[in-house]
Coordinates of C-alpha atoms and ligand atoms in Angstrom, one line a residue:
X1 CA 0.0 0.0 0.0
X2 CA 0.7 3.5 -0.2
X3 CA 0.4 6.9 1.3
X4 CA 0.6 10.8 0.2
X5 CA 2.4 13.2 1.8
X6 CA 1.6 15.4 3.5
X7 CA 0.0 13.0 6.1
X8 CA -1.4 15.5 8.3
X9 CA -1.8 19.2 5.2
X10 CA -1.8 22.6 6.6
X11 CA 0.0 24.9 8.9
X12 CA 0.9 22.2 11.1
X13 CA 5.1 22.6 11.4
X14 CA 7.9 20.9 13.5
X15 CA 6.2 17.8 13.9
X16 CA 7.3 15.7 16.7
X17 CA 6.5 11.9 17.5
X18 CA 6.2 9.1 20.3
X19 CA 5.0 5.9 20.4
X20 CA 3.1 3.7 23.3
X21 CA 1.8 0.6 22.1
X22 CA 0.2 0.4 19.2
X23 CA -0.7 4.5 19.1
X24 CA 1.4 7.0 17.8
X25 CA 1.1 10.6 19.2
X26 CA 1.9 13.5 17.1
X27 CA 2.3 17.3 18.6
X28 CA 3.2 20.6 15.9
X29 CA 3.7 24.3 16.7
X30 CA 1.5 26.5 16.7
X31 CA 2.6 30.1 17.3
X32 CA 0.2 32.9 17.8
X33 CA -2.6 30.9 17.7
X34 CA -4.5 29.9 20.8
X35 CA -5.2 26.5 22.1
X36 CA -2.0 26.1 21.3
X37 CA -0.1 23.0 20.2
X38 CA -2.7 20.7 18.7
X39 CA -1.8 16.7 19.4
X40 CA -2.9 14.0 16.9
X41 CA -3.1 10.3 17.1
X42 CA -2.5 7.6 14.9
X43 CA -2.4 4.0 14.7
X44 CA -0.4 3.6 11.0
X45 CA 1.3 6.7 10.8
X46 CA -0.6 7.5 8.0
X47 CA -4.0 8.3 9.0
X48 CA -4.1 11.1 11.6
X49 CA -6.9 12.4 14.5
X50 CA -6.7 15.5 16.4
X51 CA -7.5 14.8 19.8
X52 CA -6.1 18.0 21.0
X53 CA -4.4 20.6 22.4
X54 CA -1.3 20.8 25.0
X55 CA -2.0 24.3 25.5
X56 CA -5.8 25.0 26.6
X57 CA -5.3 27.7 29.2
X58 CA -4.3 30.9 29.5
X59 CA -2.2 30.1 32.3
X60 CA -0.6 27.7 30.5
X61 CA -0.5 29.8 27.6
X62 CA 0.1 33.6 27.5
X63 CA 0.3 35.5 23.6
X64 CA -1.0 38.5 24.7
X65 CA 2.9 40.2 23.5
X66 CA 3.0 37.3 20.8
X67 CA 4.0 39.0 17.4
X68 CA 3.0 37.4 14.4
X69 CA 5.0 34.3 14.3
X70 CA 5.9 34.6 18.0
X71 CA 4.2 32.8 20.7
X72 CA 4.9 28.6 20.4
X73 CA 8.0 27.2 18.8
X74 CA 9.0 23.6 18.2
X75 CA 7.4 21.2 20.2
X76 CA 8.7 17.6 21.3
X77 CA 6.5 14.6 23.1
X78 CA 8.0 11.9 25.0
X79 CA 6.5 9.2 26.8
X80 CA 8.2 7.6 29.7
X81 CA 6.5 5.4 32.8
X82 CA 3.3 6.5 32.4
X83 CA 3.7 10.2 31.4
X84 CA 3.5 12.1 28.5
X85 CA 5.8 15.1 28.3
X86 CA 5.6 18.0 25.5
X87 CA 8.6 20.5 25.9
X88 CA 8.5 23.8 23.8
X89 CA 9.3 27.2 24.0
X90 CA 7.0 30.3 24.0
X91 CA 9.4 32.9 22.9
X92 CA 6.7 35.9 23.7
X93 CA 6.7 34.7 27.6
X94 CA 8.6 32.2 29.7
X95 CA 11.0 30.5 27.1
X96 CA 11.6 26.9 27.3
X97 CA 8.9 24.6 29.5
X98 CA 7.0 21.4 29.8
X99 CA 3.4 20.4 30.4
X100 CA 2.7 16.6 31.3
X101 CA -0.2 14.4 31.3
X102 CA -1.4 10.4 31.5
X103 CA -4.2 11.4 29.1
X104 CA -2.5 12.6 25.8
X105 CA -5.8 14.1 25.0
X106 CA -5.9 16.3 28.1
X107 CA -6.0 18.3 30.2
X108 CA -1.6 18.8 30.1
X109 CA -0.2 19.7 33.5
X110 CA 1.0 23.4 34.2
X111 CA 3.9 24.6 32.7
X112 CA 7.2 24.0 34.0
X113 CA 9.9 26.0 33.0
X114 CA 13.7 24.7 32.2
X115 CA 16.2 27.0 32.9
X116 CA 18.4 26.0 30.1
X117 CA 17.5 29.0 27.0
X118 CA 17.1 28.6 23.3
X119 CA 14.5 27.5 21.3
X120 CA 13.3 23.7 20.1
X121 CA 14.0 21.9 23.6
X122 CA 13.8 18.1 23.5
X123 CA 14.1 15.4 25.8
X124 CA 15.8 11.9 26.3
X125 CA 15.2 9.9 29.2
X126 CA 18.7 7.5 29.6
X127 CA 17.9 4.1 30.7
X128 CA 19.9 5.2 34.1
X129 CA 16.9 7.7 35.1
X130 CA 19.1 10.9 33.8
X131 CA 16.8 12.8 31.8
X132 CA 18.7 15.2 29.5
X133 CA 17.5 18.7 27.9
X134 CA 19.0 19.7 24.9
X135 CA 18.4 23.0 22.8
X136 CA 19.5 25.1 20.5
X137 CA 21.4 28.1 21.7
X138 CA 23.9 31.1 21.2
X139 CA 25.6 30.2 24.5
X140 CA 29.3 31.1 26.1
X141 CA 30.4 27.9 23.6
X142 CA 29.2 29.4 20.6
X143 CA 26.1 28.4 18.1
X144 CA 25.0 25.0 18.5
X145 CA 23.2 22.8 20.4
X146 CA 23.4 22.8 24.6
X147 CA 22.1 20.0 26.4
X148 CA 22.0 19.9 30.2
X149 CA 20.9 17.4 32.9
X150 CA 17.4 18.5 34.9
X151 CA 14.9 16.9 37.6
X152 CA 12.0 15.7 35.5
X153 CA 9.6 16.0 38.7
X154 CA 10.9 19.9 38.8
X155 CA 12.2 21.0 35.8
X156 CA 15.4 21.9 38.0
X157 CA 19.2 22.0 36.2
X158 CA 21.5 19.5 37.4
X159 CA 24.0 20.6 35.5
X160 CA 25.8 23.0 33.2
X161 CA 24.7 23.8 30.1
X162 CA 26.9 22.1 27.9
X163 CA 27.3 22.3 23.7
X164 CA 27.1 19.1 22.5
X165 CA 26.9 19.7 18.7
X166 CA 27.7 23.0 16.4
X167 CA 26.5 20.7 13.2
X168 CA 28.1 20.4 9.9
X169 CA 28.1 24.3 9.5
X170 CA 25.1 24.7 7.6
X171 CA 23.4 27.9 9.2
X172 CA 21.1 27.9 12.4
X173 CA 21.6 24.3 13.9
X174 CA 18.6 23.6 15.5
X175 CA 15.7 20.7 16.2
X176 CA 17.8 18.5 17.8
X177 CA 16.6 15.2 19.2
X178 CA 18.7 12.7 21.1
X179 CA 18.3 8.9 20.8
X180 CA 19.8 6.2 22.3
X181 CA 20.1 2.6 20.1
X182 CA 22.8 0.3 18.7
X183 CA 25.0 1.2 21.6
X184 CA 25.2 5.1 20.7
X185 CA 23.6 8.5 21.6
X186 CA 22.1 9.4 18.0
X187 CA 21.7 13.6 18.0
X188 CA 19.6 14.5 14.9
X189 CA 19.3 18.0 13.7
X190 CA 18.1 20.4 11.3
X191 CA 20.3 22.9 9.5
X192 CA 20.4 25.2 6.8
X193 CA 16.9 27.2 8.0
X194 CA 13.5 25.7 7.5
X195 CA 13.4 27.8 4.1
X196 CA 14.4 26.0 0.3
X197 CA 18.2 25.1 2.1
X198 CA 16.4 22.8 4.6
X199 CA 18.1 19.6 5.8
X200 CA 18.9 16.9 8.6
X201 CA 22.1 15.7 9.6
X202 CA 23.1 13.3 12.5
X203 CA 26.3 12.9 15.0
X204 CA 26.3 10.3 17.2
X205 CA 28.5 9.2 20.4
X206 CA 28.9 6.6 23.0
X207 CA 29.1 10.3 25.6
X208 CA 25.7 11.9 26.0
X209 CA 27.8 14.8 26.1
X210 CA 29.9 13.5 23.0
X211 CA 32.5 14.4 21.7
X212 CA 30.1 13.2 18.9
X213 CA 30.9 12.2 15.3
X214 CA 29.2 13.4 12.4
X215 CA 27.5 10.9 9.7
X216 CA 30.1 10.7 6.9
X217 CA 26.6 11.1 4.5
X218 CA 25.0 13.8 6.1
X219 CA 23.0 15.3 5.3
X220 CA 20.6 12.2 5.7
X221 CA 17.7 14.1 4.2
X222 CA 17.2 17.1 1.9
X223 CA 14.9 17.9 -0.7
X224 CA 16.7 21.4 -2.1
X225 CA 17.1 21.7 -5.5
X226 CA 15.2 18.4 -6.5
X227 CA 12.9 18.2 -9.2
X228 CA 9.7 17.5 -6.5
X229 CA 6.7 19.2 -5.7
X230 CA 7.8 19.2 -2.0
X231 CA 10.8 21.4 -0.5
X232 CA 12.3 22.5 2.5
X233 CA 12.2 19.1 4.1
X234 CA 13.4 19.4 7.6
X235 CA 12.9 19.4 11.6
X236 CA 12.4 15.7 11.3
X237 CA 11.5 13.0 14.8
X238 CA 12.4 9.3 14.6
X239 CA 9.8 6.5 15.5
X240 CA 10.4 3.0 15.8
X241 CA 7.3 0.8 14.8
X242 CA 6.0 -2.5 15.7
X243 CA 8.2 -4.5 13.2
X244 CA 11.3 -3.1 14.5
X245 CA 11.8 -0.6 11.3
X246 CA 11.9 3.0 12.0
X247 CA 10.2 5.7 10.7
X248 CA 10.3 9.5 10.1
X249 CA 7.9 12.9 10.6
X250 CA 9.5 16.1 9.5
X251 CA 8.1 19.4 8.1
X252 CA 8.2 20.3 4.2
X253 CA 6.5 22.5 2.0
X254 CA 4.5 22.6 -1.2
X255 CA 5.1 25.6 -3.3
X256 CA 2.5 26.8 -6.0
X257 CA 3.1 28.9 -8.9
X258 CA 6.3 30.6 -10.3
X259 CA 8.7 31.7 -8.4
X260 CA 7.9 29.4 -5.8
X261 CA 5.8 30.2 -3.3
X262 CA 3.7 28.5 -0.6
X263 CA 0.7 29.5 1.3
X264 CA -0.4 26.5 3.1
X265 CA 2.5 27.0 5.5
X266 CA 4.9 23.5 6.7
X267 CA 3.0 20.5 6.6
X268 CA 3.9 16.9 8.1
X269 CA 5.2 14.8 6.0
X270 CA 6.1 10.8 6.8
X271 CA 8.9 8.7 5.6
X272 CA 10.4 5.3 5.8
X273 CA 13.9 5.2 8.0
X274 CA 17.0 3.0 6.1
X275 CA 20.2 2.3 8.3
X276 CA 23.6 1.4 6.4
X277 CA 25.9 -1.6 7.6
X278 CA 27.8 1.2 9.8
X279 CA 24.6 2.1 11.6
X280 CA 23.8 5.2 10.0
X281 CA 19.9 6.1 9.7
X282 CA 19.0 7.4 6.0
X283 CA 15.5 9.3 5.9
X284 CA 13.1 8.6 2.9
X285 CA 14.9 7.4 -0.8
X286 CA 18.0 8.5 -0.4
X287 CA 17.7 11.5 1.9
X288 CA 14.8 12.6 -0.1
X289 CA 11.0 12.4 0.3
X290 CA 8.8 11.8 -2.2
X291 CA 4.8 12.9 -2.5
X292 CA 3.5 9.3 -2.9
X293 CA 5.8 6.3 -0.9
X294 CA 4.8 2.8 0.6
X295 CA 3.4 2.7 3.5
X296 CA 4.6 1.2 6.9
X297 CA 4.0 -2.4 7.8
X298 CA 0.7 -1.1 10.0
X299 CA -2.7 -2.1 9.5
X300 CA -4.8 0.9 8.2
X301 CA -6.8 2.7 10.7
X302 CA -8.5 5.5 9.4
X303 CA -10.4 8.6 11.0
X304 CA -14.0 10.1 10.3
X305 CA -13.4 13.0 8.2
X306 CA -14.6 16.2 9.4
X307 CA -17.9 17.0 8.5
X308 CA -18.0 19.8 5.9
X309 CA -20.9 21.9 7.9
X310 CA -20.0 23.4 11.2
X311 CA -23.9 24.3 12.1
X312 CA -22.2 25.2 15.7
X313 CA -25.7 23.0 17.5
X314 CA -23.1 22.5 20.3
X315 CA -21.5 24.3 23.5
X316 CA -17.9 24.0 22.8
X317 CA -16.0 24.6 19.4
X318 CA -14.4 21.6 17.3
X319 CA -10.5 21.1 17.6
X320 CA -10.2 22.6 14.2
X321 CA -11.2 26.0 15.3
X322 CA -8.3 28.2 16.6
X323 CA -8.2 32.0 18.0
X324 CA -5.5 34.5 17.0
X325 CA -3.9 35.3 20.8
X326 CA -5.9 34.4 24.0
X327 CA -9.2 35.6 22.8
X328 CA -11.5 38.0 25.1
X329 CA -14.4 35.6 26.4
X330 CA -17.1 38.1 25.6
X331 CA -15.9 38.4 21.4
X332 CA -17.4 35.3 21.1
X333 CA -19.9 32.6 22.3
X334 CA -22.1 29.6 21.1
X335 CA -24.6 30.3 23.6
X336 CA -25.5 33.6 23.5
X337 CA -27.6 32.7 20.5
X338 CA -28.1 28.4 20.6
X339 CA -27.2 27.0 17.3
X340 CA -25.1 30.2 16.1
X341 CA -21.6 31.5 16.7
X342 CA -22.0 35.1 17.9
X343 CA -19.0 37.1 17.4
X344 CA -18.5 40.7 19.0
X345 CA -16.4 43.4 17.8
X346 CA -13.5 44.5 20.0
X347 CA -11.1 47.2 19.4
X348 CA -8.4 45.1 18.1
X349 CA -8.7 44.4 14.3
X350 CA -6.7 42.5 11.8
X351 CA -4.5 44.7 11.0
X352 CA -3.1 44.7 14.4
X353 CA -1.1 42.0 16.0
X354 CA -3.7 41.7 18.9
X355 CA -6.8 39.2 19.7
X356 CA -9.8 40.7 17.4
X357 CA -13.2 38.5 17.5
X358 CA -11.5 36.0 15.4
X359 CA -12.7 32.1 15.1
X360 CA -10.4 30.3 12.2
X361 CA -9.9 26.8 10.7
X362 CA -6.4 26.4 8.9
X363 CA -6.4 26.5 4.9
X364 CA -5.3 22.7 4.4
X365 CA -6.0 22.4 0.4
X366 CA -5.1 24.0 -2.4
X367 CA -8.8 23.8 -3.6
X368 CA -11.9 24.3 -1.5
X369 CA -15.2 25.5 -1.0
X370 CA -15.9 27.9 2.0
X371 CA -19.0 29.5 2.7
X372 CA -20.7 30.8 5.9
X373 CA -23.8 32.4 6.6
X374 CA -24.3 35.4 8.4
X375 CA -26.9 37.7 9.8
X376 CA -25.7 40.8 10.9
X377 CA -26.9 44.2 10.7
X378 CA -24.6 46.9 11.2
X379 CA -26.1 50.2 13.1
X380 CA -23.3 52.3 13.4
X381 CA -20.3 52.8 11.0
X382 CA -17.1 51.3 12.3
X383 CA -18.3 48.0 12.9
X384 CA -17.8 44.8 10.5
X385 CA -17.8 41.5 10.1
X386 CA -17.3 38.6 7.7
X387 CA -14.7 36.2 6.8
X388 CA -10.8 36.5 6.0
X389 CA -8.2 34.7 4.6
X390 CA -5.5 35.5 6.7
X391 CA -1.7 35.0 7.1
X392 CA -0.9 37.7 9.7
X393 CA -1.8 41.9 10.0
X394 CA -0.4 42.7 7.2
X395 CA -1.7 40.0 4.2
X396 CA -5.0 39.2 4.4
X397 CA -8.0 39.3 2.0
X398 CA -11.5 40.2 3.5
X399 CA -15.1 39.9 2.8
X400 CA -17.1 41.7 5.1
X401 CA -20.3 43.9 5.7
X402 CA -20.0 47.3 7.0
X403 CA -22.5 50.5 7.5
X404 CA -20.8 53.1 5.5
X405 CA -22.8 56.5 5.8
X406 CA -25.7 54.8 7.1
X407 CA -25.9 52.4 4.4
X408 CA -25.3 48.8 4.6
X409 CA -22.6 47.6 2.7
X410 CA -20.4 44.5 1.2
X411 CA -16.6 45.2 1.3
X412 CA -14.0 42.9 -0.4
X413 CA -10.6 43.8 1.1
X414 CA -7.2 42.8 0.1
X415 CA -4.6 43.6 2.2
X416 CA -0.9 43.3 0.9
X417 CA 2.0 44.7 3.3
X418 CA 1.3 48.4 2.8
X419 CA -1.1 48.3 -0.2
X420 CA -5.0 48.4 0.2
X421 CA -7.4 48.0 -2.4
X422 CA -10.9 48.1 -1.5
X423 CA -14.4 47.1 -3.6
X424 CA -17.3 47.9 -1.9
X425 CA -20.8 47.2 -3.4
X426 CA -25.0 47.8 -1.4
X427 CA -25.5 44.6 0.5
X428 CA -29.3 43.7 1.2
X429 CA -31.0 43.7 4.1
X430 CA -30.9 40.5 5.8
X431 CA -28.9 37.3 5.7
X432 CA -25.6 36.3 3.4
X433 CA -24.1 33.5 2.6
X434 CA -20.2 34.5 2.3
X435 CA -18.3 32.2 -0.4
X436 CA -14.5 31.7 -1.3
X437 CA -13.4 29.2 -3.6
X438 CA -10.0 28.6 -3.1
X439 CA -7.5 27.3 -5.9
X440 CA -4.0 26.9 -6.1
X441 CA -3.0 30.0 -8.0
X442 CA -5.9 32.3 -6.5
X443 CA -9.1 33.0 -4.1
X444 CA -12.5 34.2 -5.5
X445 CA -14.8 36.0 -3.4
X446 CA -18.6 36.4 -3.3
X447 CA -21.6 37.0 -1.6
X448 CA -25.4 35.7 -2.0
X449 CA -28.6 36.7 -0.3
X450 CA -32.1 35.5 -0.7
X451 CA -32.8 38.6 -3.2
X452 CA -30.4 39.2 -4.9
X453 CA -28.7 35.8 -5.8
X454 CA -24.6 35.9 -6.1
X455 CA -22.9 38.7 -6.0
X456 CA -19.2 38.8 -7.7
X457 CA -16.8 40.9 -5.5
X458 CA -13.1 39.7 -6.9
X459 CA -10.1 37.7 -6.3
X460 CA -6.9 38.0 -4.8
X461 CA -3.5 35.8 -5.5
X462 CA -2.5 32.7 -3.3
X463 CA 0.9 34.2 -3.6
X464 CA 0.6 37.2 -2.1
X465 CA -0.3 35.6 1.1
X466 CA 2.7 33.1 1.2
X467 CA 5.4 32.9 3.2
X468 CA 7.6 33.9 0.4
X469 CA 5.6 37.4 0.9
X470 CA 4.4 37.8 4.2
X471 CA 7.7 35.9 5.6
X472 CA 7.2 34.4 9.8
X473 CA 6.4 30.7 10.0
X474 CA 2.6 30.3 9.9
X475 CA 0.3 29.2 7.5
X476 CA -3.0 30.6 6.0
X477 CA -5.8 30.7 8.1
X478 CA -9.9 31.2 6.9
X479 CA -11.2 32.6 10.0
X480 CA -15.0 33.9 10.7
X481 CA -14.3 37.5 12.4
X482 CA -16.0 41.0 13.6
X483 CA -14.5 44.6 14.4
X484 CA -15.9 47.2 16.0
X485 CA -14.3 50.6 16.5
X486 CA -16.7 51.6 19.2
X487 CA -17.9 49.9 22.5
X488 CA -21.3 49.5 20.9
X489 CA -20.7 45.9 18.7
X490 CA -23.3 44.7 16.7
X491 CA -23.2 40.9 17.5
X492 CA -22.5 38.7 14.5
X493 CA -24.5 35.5 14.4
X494 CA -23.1 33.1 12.1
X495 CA -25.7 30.2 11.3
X496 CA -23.1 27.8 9.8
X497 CA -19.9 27.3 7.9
X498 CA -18.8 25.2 5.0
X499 CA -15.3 24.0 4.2
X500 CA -15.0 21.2 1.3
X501 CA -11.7 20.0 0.3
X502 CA -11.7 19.4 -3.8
X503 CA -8.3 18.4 -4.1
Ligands
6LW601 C1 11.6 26.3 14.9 C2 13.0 26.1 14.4 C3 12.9 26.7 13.1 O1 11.5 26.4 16.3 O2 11.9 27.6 13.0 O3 13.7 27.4 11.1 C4 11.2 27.6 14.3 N1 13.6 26.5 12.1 O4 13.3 24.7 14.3 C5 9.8 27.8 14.1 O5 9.3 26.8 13.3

């Protein structure tokens, strides 16, 4: 059998991977975006569930000074005697930390911080109880990666912090992960930057602390310059399966259109694991990963898809649904009106890096259908709501309704760095239905109402909203959202909202 990657599509980077049994547990950063680090389970490795979030509290997870991009870092997960552990870094508040749990599904511990700084901590817990932190750091040693011993029930140093690894010298050495097998301490990393120079190499040593020896074939996995629809292959976790073979998740990317570009952010990707007679691991064929590749040795366990209509009949959002920063209780609610999403207006809006009303699903295909309905009656100019397609404050597209000079109108907004174009058309009196169709090159926007059928407002490019453009290391979102310059909002009530993959 065989599988497509990416295995898990979307604006889901720096995977990282454990395994307990016969279920595999998969965590990704998440950034700005609140709950924050969304964990997925799998029994082939192939066929993915959200089951979800590390991150769930504002206490466990502060973004109110997250810029775009800032907030979560790389995550890992571990499992060891009964505990899961997820170490990652908010770079907008405490730094490096660890939440822990029995039930991978929640609710995760409180955080507790490592003293050791950097970004992308990991964990290996020796089979003598030492438990080692490693990160990757600018510390008195240089550039590199720093590992240190700590107290797992405290998060206390027990020792120095130590560089263990500068890499190969491909720039910023980072993602390390520690193994132990075949007699060695494996430390894989990623170099080169998550960008088109991507790539893992691997040391190993029979020292924790080394000195450790670099893999005469490093690096063991790069896609740059190949002939491939998929790039940037990178920040890659080891798994060992049932049958004894091991297996890989890593980040990648899927650039559209010429020069490339990609708006669907760093996406999971899967890939067999070969070792040479010298014991050196080789990711995918060759060091490279392809989109289609057989499958693991696993039977095939797959997930209910989500259901295209959200008709929000329930108390609590789905898992899909994310909120840019913490968000403030009263912009939104699913009780306030049963069977709607109400969304209120705060100051913030989306062109600032704060926490407007804002309820988003991540773009995860090229081509979909999104629509929502919405009944919302704007009283007093400055207020708005609608949908966006959003990447951060400064690259977004917009269709919203508005009350300009007493009127009520339909606004299509594209919003490129500094440029603003604007069309802005009479929207009737009552319900819309808001639509985007979403293809690889481009995203058309219109509107229908009961009277006055579909309404045309434009498109904007894909491009213009990739990372190529709008740079950081998110991925688009489609979000449901109001505004309201004034303390009087005019509630929102969405009805439902559609997304259907095509590709
Ligand atoms: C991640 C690090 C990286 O922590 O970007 O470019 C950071 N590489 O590994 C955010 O994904």
């Amino acid at each position: 059998m065989q599988y497509a990657n990416p295995v898990i599509p979307g604006f889901y980077p720096d995977p990282s991977i454990c395994r307990v049994g016969d279920d595999y547990y998969l965590v990704t950063s998440s950034f700005e975006y609140f709950p924050g680090v969304p964990i997925f389970h799998s029994r082939d490795l192939v066929n993915w569930q959200q089951i979800g979030h590390c991150l769930t509290s504002k206490r466990q997870l502060p973004l109110a000074n997250a810029w775009s991009s800032g907030g979560i870092f790389a995550p890992t997960i571990r499992y060891h005697d009964g505990w899961f552990y997820m170490t990652t870094t908010n770079v907008s508040s405490i730094g490096n930390f660890y939440v822990k749990t029995t039930q991978p599904s929640g609710p995760w511990s409180d955080p507790i911080p490592v003293a050791q700084n950097g970004i992308d901590p990991s964990l290996l817990f020796d089979d003598d109880g030492r438990v080692f932190f490693q990160s990757t750091r600018t510390g008195d040693q240089g550039d590199g990666i720093y590992q240190c011993e700590i107290d797992i029930e405290t998060g206390s140093m027990m020792s120095e912090s130590r560089l263990i690894w500068e890499g190969t010298g491909g720039a910023h050495p980072e993602a390390p992960h520690v193994y132990k097998m075949k007699g060695y301490y494996y430390l894989m990393i990623a170099e080169g930057g998550t960008e088109y120079g991507h790539m893992v190499t691997i040391a190993r040593s029979t020292d924790p602390y080394g000195p450790y020896e670099a893999c005469p074939n490093n690096p063991i996995l790069s896609n740059r310059s190949m002939k491939s629809s998929i790039h940037a292959t990178g920040h890659a976790d080891l798994v060992q399966i049932q049958d004894g073979s091991w297996w890989s998740v890593c980040l990648g990317i899927r650039p559209v259109s010429y020069p490339m570009r990609h708006h669907l952010g760093r996406e999971v990707l899967l890939a067999p694991v070969g070792w040479t007679d010298d014991g050196w691991p080789v990711i995918g064929n060759g060091g490279r990963i392809e989109p289609v590749m057989d499958a693991p040795l696993l039977p095939e366990v797959r997930w209910p898809d989500w259901p295209v209509r959200d008709d929000f009949n329930h108390t609590q959002l789905g898992l899909d649904w994310t909120f840019l920063r913490n968000p403030e209780p009263e912009s939104w609610s699913l009780e306030e009106r049963p069977g709607y999403l109400t969304l209120r207006g705060n100051q913030a809006s989306l062109d600032d890096a704060g926490s407007p009303a804002f309820v988003g699903r991540r773009l995860c295909h090229f081509s979909c259908h999104v629509a929502a309905a919405m009944e919302f009656e704007p009283m007093n100019e400055g207020v708005e709501a609608g949908l966006t397609v959003y990447m951060n404050e400064k690259h977004h597209y917009d269709l919203a309704v508005r009350s300009i000079e007493g009127r009520k109108m339909v606004v299509f907004r594209r919003t490129v760095g500094s440029l603003r174009v604007e069309e802005i058309r009479d929207c009737p009196l009552g319900p819309v239905v808001l639509n985007i169709e979403a293809q690889p090159d481009k995203f058309e926007f219109s509107l229908r109402t009961y009277q006055s059928g579909t309404i045309e407002m434009g498109w904007g490019e894909t491009h213009l909203l990739s990372t190529e453009v709008a740079g950081g290391f998110t991925g688009v979102f489609i979000a449901m959202y109001a505004v309201s310059e004034t303390k009087q909002a005019t509630p929102a009530l969405f009805d439902w909202f559609d997304y259907k993959p095509l590709d």
